[in-house]
PDB file of C-alpha atoms in Angstrom:
ATOM      1  CA  MET A  30     139.491 -66.602 -43.022  1.00 62.00           C
ATOM      2  CA  SER A  31     143.219 -66.927 -43.704  1.00 78.00           C
ATOM      3  CA  ASN A  32     146.384 -65.235 -42.523  1.00 89.00           C
ATOM      4  CA  GLY A  33     149.476 -64.207 -44.414  1.00 90.00           C
ATOM      5  CA  ILE A  34     153.124 -64.773 -43.612  1.00 94.00           C
ATOM      6  CA  SER A  35     156.216 -63.192 -45.158  1.00 96.00           C
ATOM      7  CA  TYR A  36     159.686 -64.578 -45.797  1.00 96.00           C
ATOM      8  CA  PRO A  37     162.853 -62.566 -46.427  1.00 97.00           C
ATOM      9  CA  VAL A  38     164.379 -63.483 -49.767  1.00 98.00           C
ATOM     10  CA  PHE A  39     167.015 -60.781 -50.242  1.00 98.00           C
ATOM     11  CA  ARG A  40     169.018 -58.356 -48.086  1.00 98.00           C
ATOM     12  CA  THR A  41     171.611 -55.771 -49.074  1.00 98.00           C
ATOM     13  CA  PRO A  42     173.040 -52.386 -48.052  1.00 97.00           C
ATOM     14  CA  ASP A  43     172.464 -51.244 -51.673  1.00 97.00           C
ATOM     15  CA  ARG A  44     169.083 -49.510 -51.764  1.00 96.00           C
ATOM     16  CA  ALA A  45     168.817 -49.357 -55.565  1.00 96.00           C
ATOM     17  CA  LEU A  46     169.615 -53.058 -55.861  1.00 98.00           C
ATOM     18  CA  ALA A  47     167.043 -53.943 -53.192  1.00 98.00           C
ATOM     19  CA  LEU A  48     164.392 -51.983 -55.094  1.00 98.00           C
ATOM     20  CA  ARG A  49     165.285 -53.755 -58.352  1.00 98.00           C
ATOM     21  CA  VAL A  50     165.012 -57.187 -56.731  1.00 98.00           C
ATOM     22  CA  ALA A  51     161.662 -56.273 -55.157  1.00 98.00           C
ATOM     23  CA  GLN A  52     160.380 -55.065 -58.518  1.00 98.00           C
ATOM     24  CA  GLN A  53     161.505 -58.342 -60.134  1.00 98.00           C
ATOM     25  CA  MET A  54     159.436 -60.240 -57.558  1.00 97.00           C
ATOM     26  CA  VAL A  55     156.457 -57.931 -58.122  1.00 98.00           C
ATOM     27  CA  ALA A  56     156.681 -58.372 -61.911  1.00 97.00           C
ATOM     28  CA  PHE A  57     156.332 -62.129 -61.412  1.00 94.00           C
ATOM     29  CA  GLY A  58     152.830 -61.687 -59.959  1.00 96.00           C
ATOM     30  CA  VAL A  59     151.625 -58.233 -60.975  1.00 96.00           C
ATOM     31  CA  GLN A  60     148.095 -57.791 -62.320  1.00 96.00           C
ATOM     32  CA  SER A  61     146.188 -54.851 -63.789  1.00 96.00           C
ATOM     33  CA  PHE A  62     144.504 -54.344 -60.403  1.00 96.00           C
ATOM     34  CA  SER A  63     147.680 -54.556 -58.294  1.00 97.00           C
ATOM     35  CA  ASP A  64     148.711 -51.507 -56.264  1.00 98.00           C
ATOM     36  CA  VAL A  65     151.564 -50.113 -54.189  1.00 98.00           C
ATOM     37  CA  SER A  66     151.602 -48.275 -50.860  1.00 98.00           C
ATOM     38  CA  VAL A  67     154.434 -46.570 -48.991  1.00 96.00           C
ATOM     39  CA  GLU A  68     155.042 -45.674 -45.361  1.00 96.00           C
ATOM     40  CA  ALA A  69     157.928 -44.032 -43.518  1.00 94.00           C
ATOM     41  CA  GLN A  70     158.988 -42.666 -40.166  1.00 90.00           C
ATOM     42  CA  VAL A  71     160.177 -39.073 -40.559  1.00 91.00           C
ATOM     43  CA  PRO A  72     162.081 -37.737 -37.541  1.00 91.00           C
ATOM     44  CA  THR A  73     163.741 -34.737 -39.228  1.00 91.00           C
ATOM     45  CA  LEU A  74     162.598 -31.663 -41.139  1.00 91.00           C
ATOM     46  CA  THR A  75     165.148 -32.370 -43.876  1.00 90.00           C
ATOM     47  CA  GLU A  76     163.556 -35.697 -44.679  1.00 89.00           C
ATOM     48  CA  ALA A  77     160.054 -34.244 -44.333  1.00 91.00           C
ATOM     49  CA  ARG A  78     160.916 -31.674 -47.031  1.00 90.00           C
ATOM     50  CA  ARG A  79     162.308 -34.338 -49.366  1.00 89.00           C
ATOM     51  CA  ILE A  80     159.247 -36.562 -49.062  1.00 90.00           C
ATOM     52  CA  ARG A  81     156.834 -33.620 -49.290  1.00 90.00           C
ATOM     53  CA  ASP A  82     158.439 -32.522 -52.559  1.00 89.00           C
ATOM     54  CA  ALA A  83     158.734 -36.045 -53.979  1.00 87.00           C
ATOM     55  CA  LEU A  84     155.205 -37.190 -53.036  1.00 90.00           C
ATOM     56  CA  PRO A  85     152.853 -34.180 -52.704  1.00 90.00           C
ATOM     57  CA  GLU A  86     149.856 -36.525 -52.374  1.00 91.00           C
ATOM     58  CA  ALA A  87     151.273 -38.338 -49.342  1.00 94.00           C
ATOM     59  CA  GLY A  88     149.698 -37.876 -45.934  1.00 95.00           C
ATOM     60  CA  PHE A  89     151.626 -36.627 -42.896  1.00 95.00           C
ATOM     61  CA  THR A  90     150.471 -37.419 -39.363  1.00 94.00           C
ATOM     62  CA  SER A  91     151.878 -36.850 -35.888  1.00 93.00           C
ATOM     63  CA  TRP A  92     150.887 -38.551 -32.643  1.00 90.00           C
ATOM     64  CA  THR A  93     152.337 -35.610 -30.697  1.00 86.00           C
ATOM     65  CA  ALA A  94     150.141 -32.998 -32.400  1.00 87.00           C
ATOM     66  CA  PRO A  95     146.988 -31.717 -30.631  1.00 84.00           C
ATOM     67  CA  VAL A  96     143.938 -33.910 -31.084  1.00 86.00           C
ATOM     68  CA  ASP A  97     141.843 -30.727 -31.344  1.00 82.00           C
ATOM     69  CA  PRO A  98     144.062 -28.156 -33.087  1.00 78.00           C
ATOM     70  CA  LEU A  99     143.444 -24.447 -32.705  1.00 61.00           C
ATOM     71  CA  PRO A 100     141.791 -22.579 -35.606  1.00 66.00           C
ATOM     72  CA  GLY A 101     144.294 -22.009 -38.376  1.00 69.00           C
ATOM     73  CA  VAL A 102     146.614 -24.758 -37.116  1.00 71.00           C
ATOM     74  CA  LEU A 103     147.196 -27.840 -39.254  1.00 83.00           C
ATOM     75  CA  ASP A 104     145.470 -30.989 -38.022  1.00 88.00           C
ATOM     76  CA  LEU A 105     148.579 -33.161 -38.050  1.00 90.00           C
ATOM     77  CA  PHE A 106     146.988 -35.578 -35.598  1.00 90.00           C
ATOM     78  CA  GLY A 107     144.232 -36.318 -38.100  1.00 89.00           C
ATOM     79  CA  GLY A 108     146.559 -36.183 -41.102  1.00 90.00           C
ATOM     80  CA  VAL A 109     147.551 -33.518 -43.600  1.00 91.00           C
ATOM     81  CA  PRO A 110     148.355 -33.926 -47.318  1.00 92.00           C
ATOM     82  CA  ALA A 111     151.992 -33.121 -48.043  1.00 91.00           C
ATOM     83  CA  ARG A 112     150.991 -30.281 -50.380  1.00 88.00           C
ATOM     84  CA  GLU A 113     149.299 -28.497 -47.437  1.00 88.00           C
ATOM     85  CA  LEU A 114     152.413 -28.461 -45.271  1.00 87.00           C
ATOM     86  CA  PRO A 115     153.858 -24.952 -44.892  1.00 84.00           C
ATOM     87  CA  ASP A 116     156.950 -23.933 -46.830  1.00 85.00           C
ATOM     88  CA  ASP A 117     158.496 -23.063 -43.483  1.00 85.00           C
ATOM     89  CA  LEU A 118     158.408 -26.493 -41.854  1.00 87.00           C
ATOM     90  CA  ALA A 119     160.009 -25.076 -38.712  1.00 87.00           C
ATOM     91  CA  ARG A 120     156.447 -24.086 -37.752  1.00 83.00           C
ATOM     92  CA  VAL A 121     155.593 -27.774 -37.266  1.00 86.00           C
ATOM     93  CA  GLU A 122     158.964 -29.006 -35.996  1.00 89.00           C
ATOM     94  CA  GLU A 123     157.597 -29.432 -32.462  1.00 90.00           C
ATOM     95  CA  PHE A 124     155.335 -32.224 -33.747  1.00 89.00           C
ATOM     96  CA  LEU A 125     158.133 -34.447 -35.056  1.00 93.00           C
ATOM     97  CA  PRO A 126     158.405 -37.328 -35.707  1.00 92.00           C
ATOM     98  CA  PHE A 127     155.912 -37.604 -38.558  1.00 93.00           C
ATOM     99  CA  ALA A 128     154.479 -40.741 -40.078  1.00 94.00           C
ATOM    100  CA  VAL A 129     154.133 -40.532 -43.852  1.00 95.00           C
ATOM    101  CA  HIS A 130     151.884 -42.764 -45.906  1.00 95.00           C
ATOM    102  CA  LEU A 131     150.442 -43.002 -49.406  1.00 96.00           C
ATOM    103  CA  GLN A 132     148.099 -45.879 -50.170  1.00 96.00           C
ATOM    104  CA  GLU A 133     146.938 -47.891 -53.183  1.00 97.00           C
ATOM    105  CA  GLN A 134     148.790 -46.180 -56.018  1.00 97.00           C
ATOM    106  CA  PRO A 135     149.427 -47.678 -59.477  1.00 97.00           C
ATOM    107  CA  VAL A 136     152.397 -50.027 -59.540  1.00 98.00           C
ATOM    108  CA  GLY A 137     155.453 -48.191 -60.846  1.00 97.00           C
ATOM    109  CA  SER A 138     154.130 -44.715 -60.061  1.00 96.00           C
ATOM    110  CA  ILE A 139     155.844 -43.792 -56.780  1.00 94.00           C
ATOM    111  CA  GLU A 140     158.459 -46.367 -55.841  1.00 96.00           C
ATOM    112  CA  ASP A 141     161.544 -44.641 -57.265  1.00 93.00           C
ATOM    113  CA  HIS A 142     160.599 -41.187 -55.921  1.00 89.00           C
ATOM    114  CA  PHE A 143     159.905 -42.589 -52.476  1.00 92.00           C
ATOM    115  CA  ALA A 144     163.026 -44.764 -52.242  1.00 93.00           C
ATOM    116  CA  SER A 145     165.257 -41.844 -53.191  1.00 90.00           C
ATOM    117  CA  ALA A 146     163.528 -39.433 -50.777  1.00 88.00           C
ATOM    118  CA  VAL A 147     163.816 -41.648 -47.692  1.00 89.00           C
ATOM    119  CA  SER A 148     167.077 -41.198 -45.783  1.00 83.00           C
ATOM    120  CA  PRO A 149     168.460 -43.579 -43.145  1.00 88.00           C
ATOM    121  CA  HIS A 150     165.162 -43.954 -41.323  1.00 89.00           C
ATOM    122  CA  PRO A 151     162.800 -46.969 -41.413  1.00 94.00           C
ATOM    123  CA  ALA A 152     160.373 -47.112 -44.319  1.00 96.00           C
ATOM    124  CA  ARG A 153     158.594 -49.644 -46.478  1.00 97.00           C
ATOM    125  CA  ILE A 154     157.171 -50.095 -49.946  1.00 98.00           C
ATOM    126  CA  HIS A 155     154.370 -52.650 -50.122  1.00 98.00           C
ATOM    127  CA  TRP A 156     152.861 -54.147 -53.286  1.00 98.00           C
ATOM    128  CA  ASP A 157     149.425 -55.714 -52.863  1.00 97.00           C
ATOM    129  CA  CYS A 158     146.830 -57.605 -54.911  1.00 96.00           C
ATOM    130  CA  LEU A 159     149.372 -59.714 -56.784  1.00 97.00           C
ATOM    131  CA  VAL A 160     148.665 -63.262 -57.995  1.00 96.00           C
ATOM    132  CA  TRP A 161     151.307 -65.956 -57.671  1.00 94.00           C
ATOM    133  CA  PRO A 162     151.211 -68.289 -60.689  1.00 91.00           C
ATOM    134  CA  ALA A 163     150.836 -72.055 -60.586  1.00 84.00           C
ATOM    135  CA  ALA A 164     153.538 -74.674 -61.119  1.00 79.00           C
ATOM    136  CA  PRO A 165     151.682 -78.021 -60.857  1.00 80.00           C
ATOM    137  CA  GLU A 166     154.868 -79.937 -61.637  1.00 77.00           C
ATOM    138  CA  ARG A 167     156.261 -78.564 -58.350  1.00 71.00           C
ATOM    139  CA  ASP A 168     152.952 -79.053 -56.554  1.00 71.00           C
ATOM    140  CA  VAL A 169     152.492 -75.252 -56.464  1.00 72.00           C
ATOM    141  CA  TYR A 170     149.094 -73.816 -57.301  1.00 72.00           C
ATOM    142  CA  GLY A 171     147.979 -70.296 -58.212  1.00 72.00           C
ATOM    143  CA  GLU A 172     147.458 -68.046 -55.220  1.00 79.00           C
ATOM    144  CA  GLY A 173     145.950 -64.569 -55.013  1.00 85.00           C
ATOM    145  CA  THR A 174     145.276 -64.433 -51.281  1.00 86.00           C
ATOM    146  CA  HIS A 175     148.132 -62.738 -49.397  1.00 92.00           C
ATOM    147  CA  ALA A 176     150.208 -62.544 -52.595  1.00 95.00           C
ATOM    148  CA  GLU A 177     152.281 -59.472 -51.735  1.00 97.00           C
ATOM    149  CA  VAL A 178     155.834 -58.112 -51.717  1.00 98.00           C
ATOM    150  CA  THR A 179     157.399 -55.740 -49.184  1.00 98.00           C
ATOM    151  CA  LEU A 180     160.639 -53.809 -49.437  1.00 98.00           C
ATOM    152  CA  LEU A 181     161.877 -52.766 -45.997  1.00 98.00           C
ATOM    153  CA  LEU A 182     164.219 -49.783 -46.159  1.00 97.00           C
ATOM    154  CA  ASN A 183     166.677 -49.251 -43.305  1.00 96.00           C
ATOM    155  CA  CYS A 184     164.979 -51.817 -41.094  1.00 94.00           C
ATOM    156  CA  ASP A 185     164.402 -55.545 -40.577  1.00 91.00           C
ATOM    157  CA  SER A 186     160.817 -55.532 -39.326  1.00 90.00           C
ATOM    158  CA  VAL A 187     157.505 -55.024 -41.104  1.00 90.00           C
ATOM    159  CA  GLU A 188     156.521 -52.990 -38.036  1.00 89.00           C
ATOM    160  CA  LEU A 189     159.351 -50.539 -38.865  1.00 90.00           C
ATOM    161  CA  ASP A 190     160.665 -50.909 -35.318  1.00 87.00           C
ATOM    162  CA  VAL A 191     164.038 -52.608 -35.906  1.00 83.00           C
ATOM    163  CA  ARG A 192     166.532 -50.160 -37.414  1.00 90.00           C
ATOM    164  CA  ALA A 193     169.146 -51.672 -39.753  1.00 94.00           C
ATOM    165  CA  ASP A 194     171.847 -50.601 -42.194  1.00 95.00           C
ATOM    166  CA  THR A 195     170.404 -52.909 -44.839  1.00 97.00           C
ATOM    167  CA  HIS A 196     167.262 -53.210 -46.945  1.00 97.00           C
ATOM    168  CA  SER A 197     165.218 -56.421 -47.173  1.00 97.00           C
ATOM    169  CA  VAL A 198     162.796 -57.898 -49.692  1.00 98.00           C
ATOM    170  CA  LEU A 199     159.987 -60.037 -48.270  1.00 98.00           C
ATOM    171  CA  VAL A 200     157.620 -62.247 -50.225  1.00 97.00           C
ATOM    172  CA  HIS A 201     154.176 -62.848 -48.712  1.00 95.00           C
ATOM    173  CA  VAL A 202     152.101 -66.001 -49.044  1.00 93.00           C
ATOM    174  CA  ARG A 203     149.135 -67.587 -47.319  1.00 88.00           C
ATOM    175  CA  ARG A 204     150.078 -69.140 -43.972  1.00 88.00           C
ATOM    176  CA  ARG A 205     149.628 -72.931 -44.019  1.00 79.00           C
ATOM    177  CA  SER A 206     149.772 -75.361 -41.122  1.00 74.00           C
ATOM    178  CA  ASP A 207     151.589 -78.016 -43.164  1.00 71.00           C
ATOM    179  CA  GLY A 208     154.648 -75.835 -43.799  1.00 69.00           C
ATOM    180  CA  ASP A 209     153.853 -75.382 -47.485  1.00 82.00           C
ATOM    181  CA  ASP A 210     154.036 -71.613 -47.035  1.00 87.00           C
ATOM    182  CA  GLU A 211     157.832 -71.739 -46.776  1.00 89.00           C
ATOM    183  CA  ARG A 212     158.035 -74.085 -49.764  1.00 87.00           C
ATOM    184  CA  LEU A 213     155.921 -71.694 -51.835  1.00 89.00           C
ATOM    185  CA  ALA A 214     157.998 -68.696 -50.726  1.00 92.00           C
ATOM    186  CA  GLY A 215     161.161 -70.591 -51.637  1.00 93.00           C
ATOM    187  CA  TRP A 216     159.812 -71.476 -55.077  1.00 92.00           C
ATOM    188  CA  LEU A 217     158.809 -67.857 -55.696  1.00 94.00           C
ATOM    189  CA  ALA A 218     162.256 -66.644 -54.672  1.00 96.00           C
ATOM    190  CA  GLU A 219     163.858 -69.146 -57.060  1.00 95.00           C
ATOM    191  CA  GLN A 220     161.994 -67.551 -59.964  1.00 94.00           C
ATOM    192  CA  ILE A 221     164.108 -64.415 -59.591  1.00 96.00           C
ATOM    193  CA  GLY A 222     167.332 -66.183 -58.611  1.00 97.00           C
ATOM    194  CA  GLN A 223     166.935 -65.772 -54.839  1.00 98.00           C
ATOM    195  CA  ARG A 224     166.111 -67.964 -51.848  1.00 97.00           C
ATOM    196  CA  VAL A 225     164.543 -67.743 -48.390  1.00 96.00           C
ATOM    197  CA  ILE A 226     167.280 -66.287 -46.149  1.00 96.00           C
ATOM    198  CA  GLY A 227     165.703 -66.153 -42.690  1.00 93.00           C
ATOM    199  CA  PRO A 228     162.724 -66.831 -40.445  1.00 93.00           C
ATOM    200  CA  PRO A 229     159.286 -65.540 -41.406  1.00 92.00           C
ATOM    201  CA  GLN A 230     157.499 -62.471 -40.116  1.00 89.00           C
ATOM    202  CA  GLY A 231     153.896 -62.026 -39.673  1.00 77.00           C
TER     203      GLY A 231
END
């Protein structure tokens, strides 16, 4: 069994630029079976409306909602598809904040909608099932395990618990005891004109 580790390779206050850089990194390793997932913290009704309208298939959950809701009351604790949320969201305002998530979608299908719907609150876009190519001349070999990219929006932590005014792109690789994980992350970043810019997470 192996573990992954992620290195930041780009940071900017420009959300559109951060998304473009992340998509460049994804394109370097994307496969037909790759997928993308999104997650956000939603503390306001305004943002809940935007995300509901942009991603009607997303799921909304609330840890403050009743575990056993009354008949006719949405089961926000268990999770509700965005399309089932009421038009009058004030009816569920007492259960804020919401967590929003949409998993394993085709690459390129939701990223733009999601990035534009999220306001200044922590969120992430995560691309999975990539394959990093080999470069034997640099002593780099093909890697599909833990080959992932994350775009952190408005935060600096993959746990979405460190609010920031910037957006960060992280490249994921297999953790190695010999330090080759950072060398691989650095080589990957070089392929899109970037570099490792900070300590790893993960």
